[in-house]
Coordinates of N, CA, C and O in Angstrom, one line a residue:
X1 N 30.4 -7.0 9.1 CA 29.6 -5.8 9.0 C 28.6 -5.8 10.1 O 27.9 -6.8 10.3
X2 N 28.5 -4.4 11.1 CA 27.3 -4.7 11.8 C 26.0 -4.6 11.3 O 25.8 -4.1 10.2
X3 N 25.1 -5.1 12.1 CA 23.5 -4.8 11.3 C 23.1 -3.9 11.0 O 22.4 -3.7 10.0
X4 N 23.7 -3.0 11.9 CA 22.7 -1.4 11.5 C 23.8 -1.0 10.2 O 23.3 0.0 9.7
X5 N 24.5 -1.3 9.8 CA 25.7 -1.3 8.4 C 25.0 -2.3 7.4 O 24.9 -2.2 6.2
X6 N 24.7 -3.1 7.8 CA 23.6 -3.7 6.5 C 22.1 -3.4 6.4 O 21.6 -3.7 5.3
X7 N 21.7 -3.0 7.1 CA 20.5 -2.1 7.6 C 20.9 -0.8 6.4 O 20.5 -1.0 5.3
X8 N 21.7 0.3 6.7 CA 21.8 1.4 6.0 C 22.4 0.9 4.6 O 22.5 1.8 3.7
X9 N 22.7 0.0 4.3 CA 23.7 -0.2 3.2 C 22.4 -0.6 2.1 O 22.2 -0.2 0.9
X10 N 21.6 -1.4 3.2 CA 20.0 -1.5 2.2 C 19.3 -1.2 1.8 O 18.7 -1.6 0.8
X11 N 19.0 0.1 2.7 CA 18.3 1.1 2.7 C 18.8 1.8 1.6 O 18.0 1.7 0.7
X12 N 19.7 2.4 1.5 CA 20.7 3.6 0.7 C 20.4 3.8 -1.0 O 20.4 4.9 -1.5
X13 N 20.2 2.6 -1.7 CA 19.2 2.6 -2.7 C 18.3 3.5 -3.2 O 18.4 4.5 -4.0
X14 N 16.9 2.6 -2.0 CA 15.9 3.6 -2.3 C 15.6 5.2 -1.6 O 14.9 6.1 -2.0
X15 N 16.5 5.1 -0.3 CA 16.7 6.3 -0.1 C 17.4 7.6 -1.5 O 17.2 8.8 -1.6
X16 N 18.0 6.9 -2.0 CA 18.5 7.9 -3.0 C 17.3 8.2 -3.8 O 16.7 9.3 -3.6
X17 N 16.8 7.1 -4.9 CA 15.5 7.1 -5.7 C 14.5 8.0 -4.9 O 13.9 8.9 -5.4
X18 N 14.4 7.8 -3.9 CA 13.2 8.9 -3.1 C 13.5 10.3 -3.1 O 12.9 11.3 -3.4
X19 N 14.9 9.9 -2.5 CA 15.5 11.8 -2.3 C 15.5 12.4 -3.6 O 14.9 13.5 -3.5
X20 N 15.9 12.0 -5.2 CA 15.6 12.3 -6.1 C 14.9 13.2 -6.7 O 15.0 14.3 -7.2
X21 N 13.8 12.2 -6.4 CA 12.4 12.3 -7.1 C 11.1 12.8 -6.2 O 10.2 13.6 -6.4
X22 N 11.3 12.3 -5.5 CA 9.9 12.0 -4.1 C 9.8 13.2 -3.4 O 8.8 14.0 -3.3
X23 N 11.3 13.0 -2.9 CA 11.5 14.3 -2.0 C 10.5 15.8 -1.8 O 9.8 16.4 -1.0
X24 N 10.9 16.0 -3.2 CA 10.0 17.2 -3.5 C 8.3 17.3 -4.0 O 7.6 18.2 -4.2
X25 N 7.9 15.7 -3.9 CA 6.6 16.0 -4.6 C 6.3 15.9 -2.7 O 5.4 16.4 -2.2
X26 N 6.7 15.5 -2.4 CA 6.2 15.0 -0.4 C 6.2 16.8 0.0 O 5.3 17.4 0.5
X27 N 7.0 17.2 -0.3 CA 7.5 18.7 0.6 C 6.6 19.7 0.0 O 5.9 20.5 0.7
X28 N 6.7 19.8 -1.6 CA 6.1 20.6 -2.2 C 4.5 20.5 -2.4 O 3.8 21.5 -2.8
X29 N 3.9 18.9 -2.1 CA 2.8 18.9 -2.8 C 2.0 18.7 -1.6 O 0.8 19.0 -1.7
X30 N 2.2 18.4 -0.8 CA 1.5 16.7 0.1 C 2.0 17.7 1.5 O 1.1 18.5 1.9
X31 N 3.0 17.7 2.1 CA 3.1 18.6 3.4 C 3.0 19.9 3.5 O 2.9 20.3 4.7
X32 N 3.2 20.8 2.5 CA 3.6 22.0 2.7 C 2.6 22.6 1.9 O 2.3 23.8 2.0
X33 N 2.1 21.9 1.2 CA 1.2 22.7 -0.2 C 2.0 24.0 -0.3 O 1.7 25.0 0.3
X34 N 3.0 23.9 -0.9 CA 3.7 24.9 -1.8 C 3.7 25.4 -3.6 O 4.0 26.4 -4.2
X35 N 2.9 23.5 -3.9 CA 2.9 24.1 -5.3 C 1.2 23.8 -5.6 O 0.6 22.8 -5.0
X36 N 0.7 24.5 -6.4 CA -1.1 24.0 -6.4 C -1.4 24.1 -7.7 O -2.5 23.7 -8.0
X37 N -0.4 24.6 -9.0 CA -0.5 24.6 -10.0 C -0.3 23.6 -10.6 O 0.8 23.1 -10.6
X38 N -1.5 23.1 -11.4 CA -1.4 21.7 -12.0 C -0.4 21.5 -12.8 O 0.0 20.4 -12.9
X39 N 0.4 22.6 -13.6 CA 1.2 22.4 -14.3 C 2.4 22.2 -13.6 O 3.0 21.2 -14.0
X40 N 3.1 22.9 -12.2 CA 3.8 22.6 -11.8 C 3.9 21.5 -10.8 O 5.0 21.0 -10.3
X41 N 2.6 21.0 -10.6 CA 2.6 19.9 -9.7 C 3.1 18.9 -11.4 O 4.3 18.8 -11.6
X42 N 2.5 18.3 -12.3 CA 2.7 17.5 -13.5 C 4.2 17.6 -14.1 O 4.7 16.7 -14.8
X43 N 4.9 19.1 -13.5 CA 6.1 18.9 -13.8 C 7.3 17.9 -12.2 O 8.2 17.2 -12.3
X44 N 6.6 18.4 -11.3 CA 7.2 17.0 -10.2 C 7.1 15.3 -10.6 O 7.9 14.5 -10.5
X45 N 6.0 15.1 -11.1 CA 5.0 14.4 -11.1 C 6.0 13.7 -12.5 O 6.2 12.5 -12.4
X46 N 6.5 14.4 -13.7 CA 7.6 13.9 -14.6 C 8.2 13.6 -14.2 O 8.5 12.6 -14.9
X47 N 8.9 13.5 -13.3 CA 10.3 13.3 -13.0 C 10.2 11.6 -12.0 O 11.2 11.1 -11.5
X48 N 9.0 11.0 -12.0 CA 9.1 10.1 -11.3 C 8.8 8.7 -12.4 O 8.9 8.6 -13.6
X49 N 8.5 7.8 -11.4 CA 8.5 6.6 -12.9 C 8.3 4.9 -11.9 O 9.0 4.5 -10.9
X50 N 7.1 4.3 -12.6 CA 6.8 3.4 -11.9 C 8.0 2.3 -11.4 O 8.2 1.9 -10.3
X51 N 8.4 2.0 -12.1 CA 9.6 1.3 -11.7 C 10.2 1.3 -10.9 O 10.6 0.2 -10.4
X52 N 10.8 3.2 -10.3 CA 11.7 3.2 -9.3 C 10.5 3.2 -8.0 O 11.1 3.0 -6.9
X53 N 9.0 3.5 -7.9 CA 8.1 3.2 -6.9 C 8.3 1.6 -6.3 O 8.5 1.1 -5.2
X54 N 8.3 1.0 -7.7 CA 8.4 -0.7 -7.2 C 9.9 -1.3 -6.5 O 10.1 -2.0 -5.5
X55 N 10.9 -0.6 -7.3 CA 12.1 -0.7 -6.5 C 12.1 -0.4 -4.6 O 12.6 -1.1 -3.8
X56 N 11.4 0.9 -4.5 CA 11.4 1.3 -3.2 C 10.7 0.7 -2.7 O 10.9 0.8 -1.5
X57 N 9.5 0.0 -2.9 CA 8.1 -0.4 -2.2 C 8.5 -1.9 -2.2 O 7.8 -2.4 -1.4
X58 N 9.6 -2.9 -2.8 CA 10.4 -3.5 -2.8 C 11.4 -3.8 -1.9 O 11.5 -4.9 -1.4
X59 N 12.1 -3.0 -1.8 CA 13.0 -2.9 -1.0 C 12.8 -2.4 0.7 O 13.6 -2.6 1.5
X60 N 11.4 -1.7 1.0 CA 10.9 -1.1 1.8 C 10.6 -2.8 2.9 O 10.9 -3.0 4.1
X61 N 10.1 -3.7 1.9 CA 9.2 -4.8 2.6 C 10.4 -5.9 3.0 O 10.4 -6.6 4.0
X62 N 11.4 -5.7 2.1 CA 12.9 -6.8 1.9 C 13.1 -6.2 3.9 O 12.9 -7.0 4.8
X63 N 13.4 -5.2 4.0 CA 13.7 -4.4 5.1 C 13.0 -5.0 6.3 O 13.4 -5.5 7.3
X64 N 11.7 -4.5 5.9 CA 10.2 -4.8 7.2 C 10.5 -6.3 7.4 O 10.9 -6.6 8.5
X65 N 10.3 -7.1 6.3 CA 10.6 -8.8 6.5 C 12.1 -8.8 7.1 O 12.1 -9.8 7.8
X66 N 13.0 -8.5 7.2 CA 14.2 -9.3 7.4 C 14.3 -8.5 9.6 O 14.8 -9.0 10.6
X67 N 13.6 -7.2 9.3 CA 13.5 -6.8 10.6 C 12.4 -7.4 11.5 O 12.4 -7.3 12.7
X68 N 11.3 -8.2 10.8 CA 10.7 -9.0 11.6 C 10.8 -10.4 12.3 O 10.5 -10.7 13.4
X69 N 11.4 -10.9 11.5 CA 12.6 -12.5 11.5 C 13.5 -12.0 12.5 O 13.8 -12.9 13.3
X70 N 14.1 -10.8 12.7 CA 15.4 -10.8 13.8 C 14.7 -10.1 15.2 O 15.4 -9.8 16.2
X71 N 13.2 -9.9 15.1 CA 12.9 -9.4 16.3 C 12.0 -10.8 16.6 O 12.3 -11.1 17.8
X72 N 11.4 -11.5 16.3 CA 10.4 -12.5 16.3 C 10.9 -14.1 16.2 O 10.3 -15.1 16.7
X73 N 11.9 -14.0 15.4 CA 12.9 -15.3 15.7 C 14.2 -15.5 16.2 O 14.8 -16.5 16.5
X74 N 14.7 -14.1 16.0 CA 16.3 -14.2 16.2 C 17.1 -14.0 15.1 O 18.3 -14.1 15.1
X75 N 16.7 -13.9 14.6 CA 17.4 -14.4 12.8 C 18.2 -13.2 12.0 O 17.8 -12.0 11.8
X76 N 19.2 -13.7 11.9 CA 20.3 -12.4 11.4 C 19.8 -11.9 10.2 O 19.2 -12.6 9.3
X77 N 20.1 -10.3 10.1 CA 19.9 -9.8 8.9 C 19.9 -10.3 7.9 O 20.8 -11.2 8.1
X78 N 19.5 -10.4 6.6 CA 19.3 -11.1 5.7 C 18.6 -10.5 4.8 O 17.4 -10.8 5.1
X79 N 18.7 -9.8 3.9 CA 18.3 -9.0 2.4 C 18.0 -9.8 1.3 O 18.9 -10.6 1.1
X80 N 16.9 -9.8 0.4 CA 16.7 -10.4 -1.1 C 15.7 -11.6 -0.8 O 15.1 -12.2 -1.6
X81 N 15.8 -11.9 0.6 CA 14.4 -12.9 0.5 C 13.2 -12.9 0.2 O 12.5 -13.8 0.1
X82 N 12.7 -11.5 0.1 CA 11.6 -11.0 -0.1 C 10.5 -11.2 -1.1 O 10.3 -10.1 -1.7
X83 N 9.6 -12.5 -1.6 CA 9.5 -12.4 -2.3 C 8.6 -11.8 -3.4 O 8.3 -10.7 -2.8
X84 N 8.2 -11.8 -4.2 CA 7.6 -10.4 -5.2 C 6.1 -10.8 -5.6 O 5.3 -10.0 -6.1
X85 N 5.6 -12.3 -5.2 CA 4.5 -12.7 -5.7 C 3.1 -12.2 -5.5 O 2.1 -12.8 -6.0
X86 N 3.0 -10.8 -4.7 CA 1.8 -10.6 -4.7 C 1.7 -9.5 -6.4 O 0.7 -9.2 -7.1
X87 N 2.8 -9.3 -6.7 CA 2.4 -8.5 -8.3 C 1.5 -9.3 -8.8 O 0.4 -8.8 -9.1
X88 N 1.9 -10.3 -9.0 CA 1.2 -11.3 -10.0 C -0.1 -11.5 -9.4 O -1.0 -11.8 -10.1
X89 N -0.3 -11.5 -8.1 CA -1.8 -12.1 -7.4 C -2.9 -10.8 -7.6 O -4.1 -11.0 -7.9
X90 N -2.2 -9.4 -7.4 CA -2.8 -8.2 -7.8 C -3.1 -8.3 -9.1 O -4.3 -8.0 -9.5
X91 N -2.1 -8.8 -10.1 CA -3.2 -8.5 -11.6 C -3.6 -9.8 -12.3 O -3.7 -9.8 -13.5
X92 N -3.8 -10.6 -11.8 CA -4.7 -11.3 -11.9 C -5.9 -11.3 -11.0 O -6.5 -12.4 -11.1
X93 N -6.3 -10.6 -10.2 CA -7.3 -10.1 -9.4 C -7.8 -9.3 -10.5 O -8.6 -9.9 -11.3
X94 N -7.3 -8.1 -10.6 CA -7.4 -7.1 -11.1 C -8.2 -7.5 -12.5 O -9.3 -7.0 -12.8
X95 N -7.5 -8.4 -13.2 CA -7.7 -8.7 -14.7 C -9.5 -9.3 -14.7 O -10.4 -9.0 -15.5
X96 N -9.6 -10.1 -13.3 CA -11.0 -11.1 -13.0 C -11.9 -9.8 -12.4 O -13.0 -10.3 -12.2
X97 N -11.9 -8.9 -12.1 CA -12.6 -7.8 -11.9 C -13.4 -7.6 -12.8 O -14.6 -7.8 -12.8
X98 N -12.4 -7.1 -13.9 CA -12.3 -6.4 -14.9 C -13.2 -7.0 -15.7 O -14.3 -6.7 -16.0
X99 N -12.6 -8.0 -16.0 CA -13.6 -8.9 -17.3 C -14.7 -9.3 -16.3 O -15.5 -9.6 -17.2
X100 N -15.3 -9.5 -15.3 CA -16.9 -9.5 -15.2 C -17.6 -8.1 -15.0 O -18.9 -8.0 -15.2
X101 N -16.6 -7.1 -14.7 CA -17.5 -6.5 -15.1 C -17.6 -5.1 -16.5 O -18.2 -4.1 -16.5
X102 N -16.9 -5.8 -17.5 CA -17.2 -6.0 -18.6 C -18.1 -7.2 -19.4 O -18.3 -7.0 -20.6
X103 N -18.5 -8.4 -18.7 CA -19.4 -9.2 -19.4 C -20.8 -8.5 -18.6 O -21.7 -9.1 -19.1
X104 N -21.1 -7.9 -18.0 CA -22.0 -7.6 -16.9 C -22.4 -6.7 -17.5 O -23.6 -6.8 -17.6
X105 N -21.6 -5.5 -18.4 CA -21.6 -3.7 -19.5 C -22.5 -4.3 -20.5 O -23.6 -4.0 -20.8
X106 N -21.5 -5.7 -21.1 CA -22.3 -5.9 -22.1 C -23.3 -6.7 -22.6 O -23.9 -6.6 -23.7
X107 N -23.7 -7.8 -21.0 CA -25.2 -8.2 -21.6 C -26.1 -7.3 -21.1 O -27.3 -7.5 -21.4

């Protein structure tokens, strides 16, 4: 398979999940201001779901990393090495925020 065939084959995923869902909140809400009604913006805004963000934001970086290794080292395409560990570094950040400044509220 050539690269740009494992390139689109990788892509194609989250391109779908976006086209979906995304598509329309990007067109309707964000470039075009087409919709300004809260109700109809919250009815775009249903149809989406954290999950498939992390899949695409996921798959987005699997991409950026495997395209920076083949321009900066040489290194053949290569998908799934990407790994996931800043989740965990975010909420435990997140968590140590939090609780000082909740011991801070309550002395």
């Amino acid at each position: 398979m050539s690269d740009l065939k494992k390139f689109k084959s990788q892509l194609t995923p989250s391109r779908k999940l976006c086209d979906e869902a995304y598509r329309n909140i990007r067109s309707s809400v964000f470039a075009h201001i087409l919709v300004k009604k809260d109700e109809s913006v919250s009815g775009l805004y249903g149809k989406t779901n954290i999950s498939d963000i992390k899949q695409i934001l996921y798959s987005l970086k699997d991409i950026l990393e495997a395209l920076w290794q083949l321009l900066h080292n040489g290194r053949k395409l290569e998908f799934g090495n990407t790994s996931k560990d800043y989740e965990e570094r975010i909420e435990k950040t997140t968590c140590s925020v939090l609780s000082r400044l909740l011991s801070k509220k309550i002395a």
